[in-house]
CSV table of C-alpha atoms and ligand atoms in Angstrom, one decimal:
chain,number,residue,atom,x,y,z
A,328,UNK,CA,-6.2,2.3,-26.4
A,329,UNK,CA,-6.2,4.6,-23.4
A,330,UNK,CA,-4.8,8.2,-24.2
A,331,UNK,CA,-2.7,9.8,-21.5
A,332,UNK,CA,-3.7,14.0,-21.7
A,333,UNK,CA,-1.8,15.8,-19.2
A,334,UNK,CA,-2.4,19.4,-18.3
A,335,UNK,CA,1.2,21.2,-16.6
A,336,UNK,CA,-0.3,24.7,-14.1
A,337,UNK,CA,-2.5,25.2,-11.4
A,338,UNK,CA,-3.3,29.0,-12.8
A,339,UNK,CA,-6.9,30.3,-15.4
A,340,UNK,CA,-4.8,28.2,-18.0
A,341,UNK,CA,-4.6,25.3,-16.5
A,342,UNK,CA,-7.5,25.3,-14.1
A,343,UNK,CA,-9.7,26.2,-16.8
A,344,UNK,CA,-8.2,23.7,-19.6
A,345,UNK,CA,-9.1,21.1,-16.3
A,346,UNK,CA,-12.4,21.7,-15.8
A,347,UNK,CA,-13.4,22.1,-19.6
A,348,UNK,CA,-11.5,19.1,-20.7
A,349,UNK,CA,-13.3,17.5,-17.5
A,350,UNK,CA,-16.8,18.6,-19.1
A,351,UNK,CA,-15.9,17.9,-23.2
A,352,UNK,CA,-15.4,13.9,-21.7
A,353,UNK,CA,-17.6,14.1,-20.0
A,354,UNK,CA,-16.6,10.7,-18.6
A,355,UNK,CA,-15.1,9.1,-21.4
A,356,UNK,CA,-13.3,6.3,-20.2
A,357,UNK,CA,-11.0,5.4,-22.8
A,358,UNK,CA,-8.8,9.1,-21.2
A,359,UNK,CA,-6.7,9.4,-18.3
A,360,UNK,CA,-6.2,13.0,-17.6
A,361,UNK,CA,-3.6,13.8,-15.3
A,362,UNK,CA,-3.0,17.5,-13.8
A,363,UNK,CA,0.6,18.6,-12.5
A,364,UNK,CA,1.6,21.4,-10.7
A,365,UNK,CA,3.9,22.5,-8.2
A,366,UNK,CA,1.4,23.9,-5.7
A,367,UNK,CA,-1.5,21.5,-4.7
A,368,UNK,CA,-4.0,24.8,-4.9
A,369,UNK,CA,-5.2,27.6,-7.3
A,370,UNK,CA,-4.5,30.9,-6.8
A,371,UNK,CA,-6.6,33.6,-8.1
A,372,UNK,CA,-2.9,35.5,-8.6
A,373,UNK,CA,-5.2,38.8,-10.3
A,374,UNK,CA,-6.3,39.1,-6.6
A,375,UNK,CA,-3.3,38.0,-4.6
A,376,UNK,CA,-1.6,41.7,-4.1
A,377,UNK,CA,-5.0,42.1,-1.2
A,378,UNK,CA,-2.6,39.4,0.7
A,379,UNK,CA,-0.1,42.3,1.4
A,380,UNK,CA,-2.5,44.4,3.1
A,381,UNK,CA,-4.1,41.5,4.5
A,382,UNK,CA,-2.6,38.0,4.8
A,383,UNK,CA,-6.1,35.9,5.5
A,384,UNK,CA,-7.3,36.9,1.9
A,385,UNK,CA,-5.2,33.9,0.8
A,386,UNK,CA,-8.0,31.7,2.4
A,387,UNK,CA,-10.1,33.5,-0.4
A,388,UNK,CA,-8.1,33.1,-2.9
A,389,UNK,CA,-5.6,29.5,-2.7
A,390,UNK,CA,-8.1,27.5,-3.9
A,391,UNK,CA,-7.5,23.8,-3.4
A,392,UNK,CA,-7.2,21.5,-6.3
A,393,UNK,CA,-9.5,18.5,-5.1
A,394,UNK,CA,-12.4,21.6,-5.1
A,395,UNK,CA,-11.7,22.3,-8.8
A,396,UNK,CA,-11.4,18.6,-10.3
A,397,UNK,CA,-13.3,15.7,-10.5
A,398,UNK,CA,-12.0,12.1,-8.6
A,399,UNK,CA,-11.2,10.6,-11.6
A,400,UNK,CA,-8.4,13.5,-12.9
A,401,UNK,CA,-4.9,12.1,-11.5
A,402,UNK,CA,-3.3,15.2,-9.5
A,403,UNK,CA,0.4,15.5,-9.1
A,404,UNK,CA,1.8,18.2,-6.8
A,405,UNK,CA,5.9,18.7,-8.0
A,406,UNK,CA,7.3,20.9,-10.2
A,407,UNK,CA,8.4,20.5,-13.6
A,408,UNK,CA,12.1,20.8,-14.8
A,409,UNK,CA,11.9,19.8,-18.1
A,410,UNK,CA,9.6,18.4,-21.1
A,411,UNK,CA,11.2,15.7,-23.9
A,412,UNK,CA,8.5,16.3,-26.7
A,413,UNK,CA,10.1,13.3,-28.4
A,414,UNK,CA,9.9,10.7,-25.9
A,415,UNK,CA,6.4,12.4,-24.9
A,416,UNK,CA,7.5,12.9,-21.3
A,417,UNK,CA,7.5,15.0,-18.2
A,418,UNK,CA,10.5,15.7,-16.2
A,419,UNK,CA,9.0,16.3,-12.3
A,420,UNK,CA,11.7,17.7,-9.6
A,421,UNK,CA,10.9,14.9,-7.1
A,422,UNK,CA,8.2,12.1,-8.9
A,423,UNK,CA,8.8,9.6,-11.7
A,424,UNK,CA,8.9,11.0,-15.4
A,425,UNK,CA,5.2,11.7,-16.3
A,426,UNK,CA,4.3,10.4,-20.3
A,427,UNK,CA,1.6,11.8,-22.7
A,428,UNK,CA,-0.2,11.7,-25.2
A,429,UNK,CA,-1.5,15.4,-25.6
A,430,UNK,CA,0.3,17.8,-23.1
A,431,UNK,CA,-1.3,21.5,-22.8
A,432,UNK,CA,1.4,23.5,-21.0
A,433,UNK,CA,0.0,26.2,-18.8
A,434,UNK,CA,2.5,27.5,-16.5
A,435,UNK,CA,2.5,30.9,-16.3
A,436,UNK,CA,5.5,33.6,-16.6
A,437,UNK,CA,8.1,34.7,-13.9
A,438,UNK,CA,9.7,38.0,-13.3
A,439,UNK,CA,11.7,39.4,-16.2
A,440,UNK,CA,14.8,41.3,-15.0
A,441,UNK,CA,16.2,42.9,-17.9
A,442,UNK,CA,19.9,42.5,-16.6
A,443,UNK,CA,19.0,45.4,-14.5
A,444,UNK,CA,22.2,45.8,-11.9
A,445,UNK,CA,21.1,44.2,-8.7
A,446,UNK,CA,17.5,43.8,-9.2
A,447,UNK,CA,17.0,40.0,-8.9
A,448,UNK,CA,19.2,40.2,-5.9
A,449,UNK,CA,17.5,43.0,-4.2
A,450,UNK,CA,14.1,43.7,-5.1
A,451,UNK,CA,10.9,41.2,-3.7
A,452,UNK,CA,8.4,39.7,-7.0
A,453,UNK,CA,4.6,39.0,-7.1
A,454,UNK,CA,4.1,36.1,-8.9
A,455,UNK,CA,2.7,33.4,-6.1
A,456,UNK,CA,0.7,33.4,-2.6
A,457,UNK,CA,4.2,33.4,-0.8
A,458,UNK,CA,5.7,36.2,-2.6
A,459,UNK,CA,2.5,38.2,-1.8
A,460,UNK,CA,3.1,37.1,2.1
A,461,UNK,CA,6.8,38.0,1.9
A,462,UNK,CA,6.3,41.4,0.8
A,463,UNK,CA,3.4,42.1,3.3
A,464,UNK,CA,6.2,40.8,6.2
A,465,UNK,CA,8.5,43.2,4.6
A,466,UNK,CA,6.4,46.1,4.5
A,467,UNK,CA,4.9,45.2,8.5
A,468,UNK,CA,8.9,45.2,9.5
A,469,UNK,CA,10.2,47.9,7.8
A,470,UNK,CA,6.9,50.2,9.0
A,471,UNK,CA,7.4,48.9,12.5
A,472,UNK,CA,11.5,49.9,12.3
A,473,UNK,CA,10.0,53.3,11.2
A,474,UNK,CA,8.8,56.8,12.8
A,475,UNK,CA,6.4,60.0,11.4
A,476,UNK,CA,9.8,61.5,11.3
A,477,UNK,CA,11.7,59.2,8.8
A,478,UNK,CA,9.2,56.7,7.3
A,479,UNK,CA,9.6,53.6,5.7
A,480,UNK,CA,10.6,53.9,1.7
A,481,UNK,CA,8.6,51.6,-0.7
A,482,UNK,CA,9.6,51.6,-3.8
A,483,UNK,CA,7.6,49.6,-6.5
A,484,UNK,CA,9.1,49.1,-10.1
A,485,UNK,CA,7.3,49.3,-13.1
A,486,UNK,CA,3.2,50.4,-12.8
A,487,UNK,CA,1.2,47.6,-15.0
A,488,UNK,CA,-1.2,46.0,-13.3
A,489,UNK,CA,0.4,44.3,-10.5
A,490,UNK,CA,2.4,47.3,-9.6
A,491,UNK,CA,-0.8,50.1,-9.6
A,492,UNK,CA,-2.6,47.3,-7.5
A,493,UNK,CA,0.7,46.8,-5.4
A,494,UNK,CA,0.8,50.2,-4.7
A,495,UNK,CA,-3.1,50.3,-3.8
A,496,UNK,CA,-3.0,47.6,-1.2
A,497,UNK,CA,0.7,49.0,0.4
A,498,UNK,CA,-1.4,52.5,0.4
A,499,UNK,CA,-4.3,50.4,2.3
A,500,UNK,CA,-2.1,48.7,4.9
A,501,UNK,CA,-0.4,52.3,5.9
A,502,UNK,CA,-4.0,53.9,6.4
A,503,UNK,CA,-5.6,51.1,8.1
A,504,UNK,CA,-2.7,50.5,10.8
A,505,UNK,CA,-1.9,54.3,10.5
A,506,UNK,CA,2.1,53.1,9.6
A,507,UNK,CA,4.5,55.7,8.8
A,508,UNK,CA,5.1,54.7,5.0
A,509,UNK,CA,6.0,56.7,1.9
A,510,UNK,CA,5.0,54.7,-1.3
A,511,UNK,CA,7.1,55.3,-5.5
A,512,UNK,CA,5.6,54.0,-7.9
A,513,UNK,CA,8.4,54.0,-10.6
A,514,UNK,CA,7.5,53.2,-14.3
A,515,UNK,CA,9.9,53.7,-16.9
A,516,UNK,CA,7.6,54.5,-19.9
A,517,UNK,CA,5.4,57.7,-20.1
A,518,UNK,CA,2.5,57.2,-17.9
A,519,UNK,CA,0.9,54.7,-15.6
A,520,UNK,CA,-0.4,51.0,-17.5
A,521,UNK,CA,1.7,52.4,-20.3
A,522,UNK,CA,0.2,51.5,-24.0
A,523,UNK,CA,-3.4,51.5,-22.2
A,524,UNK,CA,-6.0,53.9,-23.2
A,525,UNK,CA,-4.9,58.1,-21.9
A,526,UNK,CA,-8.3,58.1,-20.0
A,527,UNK,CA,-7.7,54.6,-18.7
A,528,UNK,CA,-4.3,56.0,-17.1
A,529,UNK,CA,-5.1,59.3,-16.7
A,530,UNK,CA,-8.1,57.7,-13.7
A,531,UNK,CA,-5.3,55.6,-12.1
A,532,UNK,CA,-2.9,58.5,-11.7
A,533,UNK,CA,-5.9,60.3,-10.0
A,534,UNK,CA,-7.0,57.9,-7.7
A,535,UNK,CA,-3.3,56.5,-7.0
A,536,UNK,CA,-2.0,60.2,-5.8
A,537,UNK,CA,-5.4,60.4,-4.1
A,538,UNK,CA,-3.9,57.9,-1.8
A,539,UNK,CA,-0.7,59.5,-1.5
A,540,UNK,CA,1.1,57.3,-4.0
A,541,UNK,CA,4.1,58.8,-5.5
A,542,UNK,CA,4.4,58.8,-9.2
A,543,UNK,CA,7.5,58.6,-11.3
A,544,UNK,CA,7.2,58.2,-14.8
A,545,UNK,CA,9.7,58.5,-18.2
A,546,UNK,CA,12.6,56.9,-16.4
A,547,UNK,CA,14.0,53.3,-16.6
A,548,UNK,CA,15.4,51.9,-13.5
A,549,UNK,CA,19.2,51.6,-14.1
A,550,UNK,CA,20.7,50.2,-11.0
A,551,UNK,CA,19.8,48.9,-7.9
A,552,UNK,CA,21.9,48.4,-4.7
A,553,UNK,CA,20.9,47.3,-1.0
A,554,UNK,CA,19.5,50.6,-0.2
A,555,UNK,CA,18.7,52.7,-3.6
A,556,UNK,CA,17.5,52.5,-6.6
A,557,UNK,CA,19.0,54.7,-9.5
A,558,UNK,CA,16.8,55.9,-12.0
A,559,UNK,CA,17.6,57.6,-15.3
A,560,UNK,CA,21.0,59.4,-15.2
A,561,UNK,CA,20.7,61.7,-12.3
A,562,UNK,CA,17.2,60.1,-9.9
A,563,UNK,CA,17.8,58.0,-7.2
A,564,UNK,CA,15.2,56.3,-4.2
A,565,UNK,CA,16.5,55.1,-1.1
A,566,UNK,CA,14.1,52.0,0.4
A,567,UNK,CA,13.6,50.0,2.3
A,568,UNK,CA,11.1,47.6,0.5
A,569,UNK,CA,11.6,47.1,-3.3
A,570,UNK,CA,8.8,45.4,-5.3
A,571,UNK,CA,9.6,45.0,-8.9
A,572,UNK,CA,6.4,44.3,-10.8
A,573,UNK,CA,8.0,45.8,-13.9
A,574,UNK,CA,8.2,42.6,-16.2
A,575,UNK,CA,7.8,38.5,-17.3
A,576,UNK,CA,9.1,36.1,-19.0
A,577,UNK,CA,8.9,32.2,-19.8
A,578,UNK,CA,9.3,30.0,-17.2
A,579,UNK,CA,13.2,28.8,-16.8
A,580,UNK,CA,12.1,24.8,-17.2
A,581,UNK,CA,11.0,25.9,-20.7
A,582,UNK,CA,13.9,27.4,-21.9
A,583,UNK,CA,15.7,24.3,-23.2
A,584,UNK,CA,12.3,22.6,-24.4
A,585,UNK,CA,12.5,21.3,-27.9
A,586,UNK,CA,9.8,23.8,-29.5
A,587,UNK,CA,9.2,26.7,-31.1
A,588,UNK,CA,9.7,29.7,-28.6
A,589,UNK,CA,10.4,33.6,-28.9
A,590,UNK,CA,14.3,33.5,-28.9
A,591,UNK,CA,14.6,36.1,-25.8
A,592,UNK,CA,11.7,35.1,-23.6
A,593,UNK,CA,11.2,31.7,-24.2
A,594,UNK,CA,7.5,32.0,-24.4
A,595,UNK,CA,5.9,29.3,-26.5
A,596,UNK,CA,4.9,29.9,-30.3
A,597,UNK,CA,1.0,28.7,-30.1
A,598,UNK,CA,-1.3,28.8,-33.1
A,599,UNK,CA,-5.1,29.9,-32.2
A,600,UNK,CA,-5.6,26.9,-32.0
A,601,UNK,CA,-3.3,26.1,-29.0
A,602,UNK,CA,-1.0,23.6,-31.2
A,603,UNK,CA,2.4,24.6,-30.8
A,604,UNK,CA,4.8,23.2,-33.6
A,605,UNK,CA,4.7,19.8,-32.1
A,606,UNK,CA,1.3,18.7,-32.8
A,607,UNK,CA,0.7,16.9,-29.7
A,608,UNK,CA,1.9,19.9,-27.4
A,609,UNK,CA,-0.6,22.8,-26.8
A,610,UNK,CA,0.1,26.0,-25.0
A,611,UNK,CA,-2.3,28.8,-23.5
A,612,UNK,CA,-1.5,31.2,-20.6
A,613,UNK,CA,1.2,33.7,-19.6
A,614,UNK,CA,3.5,30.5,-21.4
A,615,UNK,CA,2.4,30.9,-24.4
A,616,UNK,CA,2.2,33.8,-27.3
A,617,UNK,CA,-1.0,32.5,-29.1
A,618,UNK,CA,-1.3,33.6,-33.0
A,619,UNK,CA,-4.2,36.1,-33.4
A,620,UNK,CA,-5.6,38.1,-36.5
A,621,UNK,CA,-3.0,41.5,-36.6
A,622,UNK,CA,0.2,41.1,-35.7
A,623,UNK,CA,0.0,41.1,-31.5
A,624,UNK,CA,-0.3,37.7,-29.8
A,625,UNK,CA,-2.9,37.5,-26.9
A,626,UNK,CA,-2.4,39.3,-24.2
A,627,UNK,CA,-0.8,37.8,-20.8
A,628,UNK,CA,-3.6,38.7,-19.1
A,629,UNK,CA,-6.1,36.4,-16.7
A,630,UNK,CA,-8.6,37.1,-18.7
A,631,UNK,CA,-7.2,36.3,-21.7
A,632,UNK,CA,-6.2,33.0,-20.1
A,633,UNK,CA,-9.6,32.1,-18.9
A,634,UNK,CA,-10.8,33.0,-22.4
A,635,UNK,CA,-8.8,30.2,-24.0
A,636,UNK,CA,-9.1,27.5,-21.6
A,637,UNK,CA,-12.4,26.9,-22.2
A,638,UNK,CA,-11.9,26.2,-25.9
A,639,UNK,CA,-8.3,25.3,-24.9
A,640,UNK,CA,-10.0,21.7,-23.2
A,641,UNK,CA,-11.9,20.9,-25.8
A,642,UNK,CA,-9.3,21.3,-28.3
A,643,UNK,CA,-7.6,18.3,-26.3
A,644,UNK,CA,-10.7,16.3,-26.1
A,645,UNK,CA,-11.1,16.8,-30.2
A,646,UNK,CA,-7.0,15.9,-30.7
A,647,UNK,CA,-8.0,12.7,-28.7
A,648,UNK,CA,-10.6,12.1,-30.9
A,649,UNK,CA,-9.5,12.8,-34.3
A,650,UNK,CA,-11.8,15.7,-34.4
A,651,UNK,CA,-10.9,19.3,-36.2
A,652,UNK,CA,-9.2,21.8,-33.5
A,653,UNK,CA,-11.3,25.1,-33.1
A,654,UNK,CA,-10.0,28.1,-33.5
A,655,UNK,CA,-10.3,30.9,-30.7
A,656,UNK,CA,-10.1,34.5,-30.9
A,657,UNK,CA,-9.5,36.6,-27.9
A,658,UNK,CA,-11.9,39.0,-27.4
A,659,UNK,CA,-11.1,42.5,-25.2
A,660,UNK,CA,-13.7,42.4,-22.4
A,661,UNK,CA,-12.1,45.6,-20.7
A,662,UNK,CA,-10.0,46.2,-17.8
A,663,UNK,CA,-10.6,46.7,-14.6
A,664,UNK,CA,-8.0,47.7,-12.2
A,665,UNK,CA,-8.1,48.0,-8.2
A,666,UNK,CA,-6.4,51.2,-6.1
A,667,UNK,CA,-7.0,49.7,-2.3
A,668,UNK,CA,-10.8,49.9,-1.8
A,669,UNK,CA,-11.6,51.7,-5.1
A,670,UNK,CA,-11.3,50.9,-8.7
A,671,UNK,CA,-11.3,52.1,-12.4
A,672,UNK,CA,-13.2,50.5,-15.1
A,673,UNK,CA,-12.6,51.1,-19.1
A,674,UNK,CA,-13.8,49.7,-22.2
A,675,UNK,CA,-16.1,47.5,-20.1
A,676,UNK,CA,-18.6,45.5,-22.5
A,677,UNK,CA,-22.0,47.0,-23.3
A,678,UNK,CA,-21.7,49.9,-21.0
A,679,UNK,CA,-22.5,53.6,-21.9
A,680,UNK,CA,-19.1,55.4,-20.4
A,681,UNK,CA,-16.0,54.6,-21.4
A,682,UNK,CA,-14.2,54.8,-17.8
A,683,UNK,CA,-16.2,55.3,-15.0
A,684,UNK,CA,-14.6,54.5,-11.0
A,685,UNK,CA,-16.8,54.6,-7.8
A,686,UNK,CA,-19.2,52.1,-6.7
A,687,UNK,CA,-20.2,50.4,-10.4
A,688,UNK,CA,-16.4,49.9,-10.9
A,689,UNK,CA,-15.7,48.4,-7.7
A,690,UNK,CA,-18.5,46.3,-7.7
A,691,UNK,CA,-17.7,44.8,-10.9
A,692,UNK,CA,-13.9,44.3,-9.6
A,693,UNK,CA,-15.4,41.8,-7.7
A,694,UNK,CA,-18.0,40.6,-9.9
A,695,UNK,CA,-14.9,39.2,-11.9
A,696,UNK,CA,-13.6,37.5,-9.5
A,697,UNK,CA,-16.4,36.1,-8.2
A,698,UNK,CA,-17.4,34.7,-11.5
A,699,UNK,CA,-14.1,33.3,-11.8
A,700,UNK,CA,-14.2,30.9,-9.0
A,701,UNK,CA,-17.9,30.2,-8.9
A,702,UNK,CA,-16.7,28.8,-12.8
A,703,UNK,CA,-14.1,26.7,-11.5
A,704,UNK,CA,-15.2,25.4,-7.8
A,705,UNK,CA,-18.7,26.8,-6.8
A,706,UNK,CA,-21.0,29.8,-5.4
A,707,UNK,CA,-20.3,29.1,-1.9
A,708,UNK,CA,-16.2,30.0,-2.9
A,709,UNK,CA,-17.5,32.5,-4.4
A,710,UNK,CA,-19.3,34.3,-2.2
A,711,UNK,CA,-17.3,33.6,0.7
A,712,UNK,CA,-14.2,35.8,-1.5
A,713,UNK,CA,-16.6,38.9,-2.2
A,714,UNK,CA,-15.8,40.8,0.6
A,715,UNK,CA,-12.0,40.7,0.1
A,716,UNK,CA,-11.8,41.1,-4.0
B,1041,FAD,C1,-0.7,41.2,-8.8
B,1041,FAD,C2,-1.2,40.8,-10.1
B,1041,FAD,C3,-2.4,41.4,-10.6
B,1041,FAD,C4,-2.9,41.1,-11.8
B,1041,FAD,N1,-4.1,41.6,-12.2
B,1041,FAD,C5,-4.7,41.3,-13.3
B,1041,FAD,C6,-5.9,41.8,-13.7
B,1041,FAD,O1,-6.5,42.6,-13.0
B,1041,FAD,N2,-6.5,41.3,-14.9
B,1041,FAD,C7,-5.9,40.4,-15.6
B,1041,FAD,O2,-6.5,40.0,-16.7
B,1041,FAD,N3,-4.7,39.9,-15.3
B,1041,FAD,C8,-4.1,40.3,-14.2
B,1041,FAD,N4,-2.8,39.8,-13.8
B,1041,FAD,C9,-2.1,38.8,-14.8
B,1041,FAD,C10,-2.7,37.4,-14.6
B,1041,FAD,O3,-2.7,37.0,-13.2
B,1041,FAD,C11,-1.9,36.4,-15.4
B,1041,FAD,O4,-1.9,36.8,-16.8
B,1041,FAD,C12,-2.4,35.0,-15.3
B,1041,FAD,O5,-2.2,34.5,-13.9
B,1041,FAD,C13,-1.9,34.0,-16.3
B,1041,FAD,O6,-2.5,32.8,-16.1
B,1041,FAD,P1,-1.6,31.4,-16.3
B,1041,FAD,O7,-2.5,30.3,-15.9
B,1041,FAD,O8,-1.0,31.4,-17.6
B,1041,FAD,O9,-0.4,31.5,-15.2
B,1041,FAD,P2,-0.5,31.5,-13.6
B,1041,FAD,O10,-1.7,32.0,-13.1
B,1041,FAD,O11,0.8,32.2,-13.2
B,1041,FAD,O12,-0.4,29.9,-13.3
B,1041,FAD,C14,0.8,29.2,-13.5
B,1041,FAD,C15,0.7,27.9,-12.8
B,1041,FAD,O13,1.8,27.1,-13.1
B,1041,FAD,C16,2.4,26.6,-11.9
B,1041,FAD,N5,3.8,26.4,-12.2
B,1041,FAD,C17,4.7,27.4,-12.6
B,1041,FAD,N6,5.9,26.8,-12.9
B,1041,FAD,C18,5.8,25.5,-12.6
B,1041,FAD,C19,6.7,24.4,-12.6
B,1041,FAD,N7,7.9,24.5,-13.1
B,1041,FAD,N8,6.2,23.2,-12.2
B,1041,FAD,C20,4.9,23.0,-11.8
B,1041,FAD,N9,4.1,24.0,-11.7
B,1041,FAD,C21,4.5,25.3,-12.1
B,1041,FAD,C22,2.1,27.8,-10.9
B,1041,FAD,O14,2.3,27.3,-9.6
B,1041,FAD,C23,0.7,28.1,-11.3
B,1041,FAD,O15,-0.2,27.2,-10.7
B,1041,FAD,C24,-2.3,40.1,-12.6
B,1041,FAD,C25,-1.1,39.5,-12.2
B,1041,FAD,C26,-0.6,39.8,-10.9
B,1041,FAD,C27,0.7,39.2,-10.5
């Protein structure tokens, strides 16, 4: 009997689970694989904020899906609203109800906004190509509407790694077209990539006010209306950009999905080995909060992502089979984190310094993505993105 494994996300988790699954078949006929996601391209999201100083990255970096999988891997480009884990079926906004087998559910976070007064109404996100194309329109307009005199106010919420590298790339667009633009980066805990290594964030802060990026730490953001935010009890920012990079969640079609999920963020329950509580469901990625030795699930982290989707596809292969489900372990290569042009590198496997910036850290910036996309299309991607990453 032909087994129906279908893989929701375009992102590391799902890309990856594809092309591993793809490779652990290796042709088997007696699986149809089928791959669903609401874009009909990958994007490398870890690189998408160099689309707001630059909108042509995106070439770089939306990689389309018919480069990634093989011919004989169904594709279906819609989004999901819903997933009925006992009639084994998929919910799409637009197509016919998709039915499986094995599901792996790879599809990412969204924004958290903490109930934070006016912030979903107000304030632009970076989760997807067009969100990093909205806010590099926002930032051209509002620097064009602006003079030396009186200079266009971004304000960027919440400094993990998508806000530093936010704030990097707006601090790259104002000195390459010379735009009058004052940049806040506003982060509510004590310091910058809070719970990261004092070295680690004590780089960033360096290299970040090197290129004139404010810093506000120790503050939550309280309130937001159409021209300020109100931090603490007695700081306030006028803008006229907001970014808010300052949280995530599940995805919203999750939320009412009959499995077990953390109560407030709807993030699915995984085991290490991907099974969620319904044994034919498995869940990597930003979706999922995987069990792991201690008493932290993986990180939602690309790298942590890519990590799992290779073992994550031939989990599903093995389930198919009958076979005993591995077991994977995340394992903390380091971090690597972009300002603009430069970069900071900690806790980097097998090298001598702990953090180190300049050319080796830049370099390897790159090296990561590159390695990325060579895994899932090819060196001539690959190459073709070093210059941007
Ligand atoms: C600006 C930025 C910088 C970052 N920098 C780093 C970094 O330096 N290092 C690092 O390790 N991590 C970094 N991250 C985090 C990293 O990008 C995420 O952890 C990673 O993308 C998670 O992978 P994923 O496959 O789970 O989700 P995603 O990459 O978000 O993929 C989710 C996929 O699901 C699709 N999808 C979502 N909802 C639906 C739906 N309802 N129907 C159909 N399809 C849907 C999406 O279109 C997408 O294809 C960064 C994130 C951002 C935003």
């Amino acid at each position: 009997m032909t087994e129906n494994v279908v893989v929701l996300g375009a992102g590391y988790a799902g890309a990856g689970t594809i092309k591993s699954l793809e490779d652990e078949l290796n042709g088997e006929v007696d699986v149809d694989v089928t791959w669903i996601s609401e874009t009909d391209y990958h994007l490398v999201l870890h690189e998408s904020h160099r689309c707001i100083r630059d909108p042509s990255v995106q070439e770089k970096i939306a990689i389309p899906v018919h480069e990634i999988k093989q011919p004989s891997t169904a594709f279906i480009q819609d989004e999901v609203v819903d997933i009925d884990t006992d009639a084994q079926e998929i919910a799409l906004a637009e197509s016919d109800t998709v039915e499986y087998d094995y599901l792996l559910v790879g599809l990412g976070s969204q924004t958290a906004f903490f109930g934070i007064d006016g912030l979903k109404e107000h304030a632009l996100t970076l989760k997807s190509l067009d969100d990093a194309l909205e806010i590099h329109d926002n930032i051209q307009q509002a620097a064009r509407e602006a003079s030396t005199n009186d200079p266009a106010q971004v304000v960027i919420g919440g400094a993990g790694l998508s806000g530093i590298q936010t704030a990097g790339e707006v601090a790259e667009f104002r000195d390459e077209h010379n735009a009058p633009i004052d940049i806040h980066l506003v982060e509510g805990l004590d310091q910058v990539l809070p719970n990261s290594d004092p070295e680690l964030q004590g780089a960033l802060r360096k290299r970040l006010e090197a290129a004139g990026v404010n810093i506000k730490c120790g503050e939550f953001i309280g309130e937001v209306d159409e021209e300020t935010v109100y931090i603490g009890d007695e700081d306030e920012l006028d803008y006229e950009v907001l970014v808010w990079t300052g949280g995530i969640t599940g995805r919203d079609c999750m939320q009412d999905v009959d499995l077990d999920k953390d109560e407030r963020n709807h993030r699915v329950h995984a085991e290490g080995n991907f099974q969620t509580d319904d044994e034919r469901v498995f869940a990597i990625g930003d979706s999922a909060l995987i069990d792991q030795p201690g008493d932290q699930p993986a990180p939602p982290t690309a790298q942590a992502a890519w990590q799992a989707a290779e073992v994550a596809g031939e989990n599903l292969a093995r389930a198919v089979r009958g076979q005993p489900l591995k077991t994977w372990t995340h394992k903390d290569k380091g971090t690597v984190v972009s300002v603009g042009e430069k970069a900071v590198a900690h806790d980097v496997m097998n090298m001598p310094i702990e953090t180190f910036g300049g050319l080796p850290a830049k370099l390897l910036k790159k090296a990561i993505a590159a390695r990325w996309i060579n895994d899932v299309t090819g060196v001539g991607r690959a190459a073709k993105a070093w210059p941007d990453m």
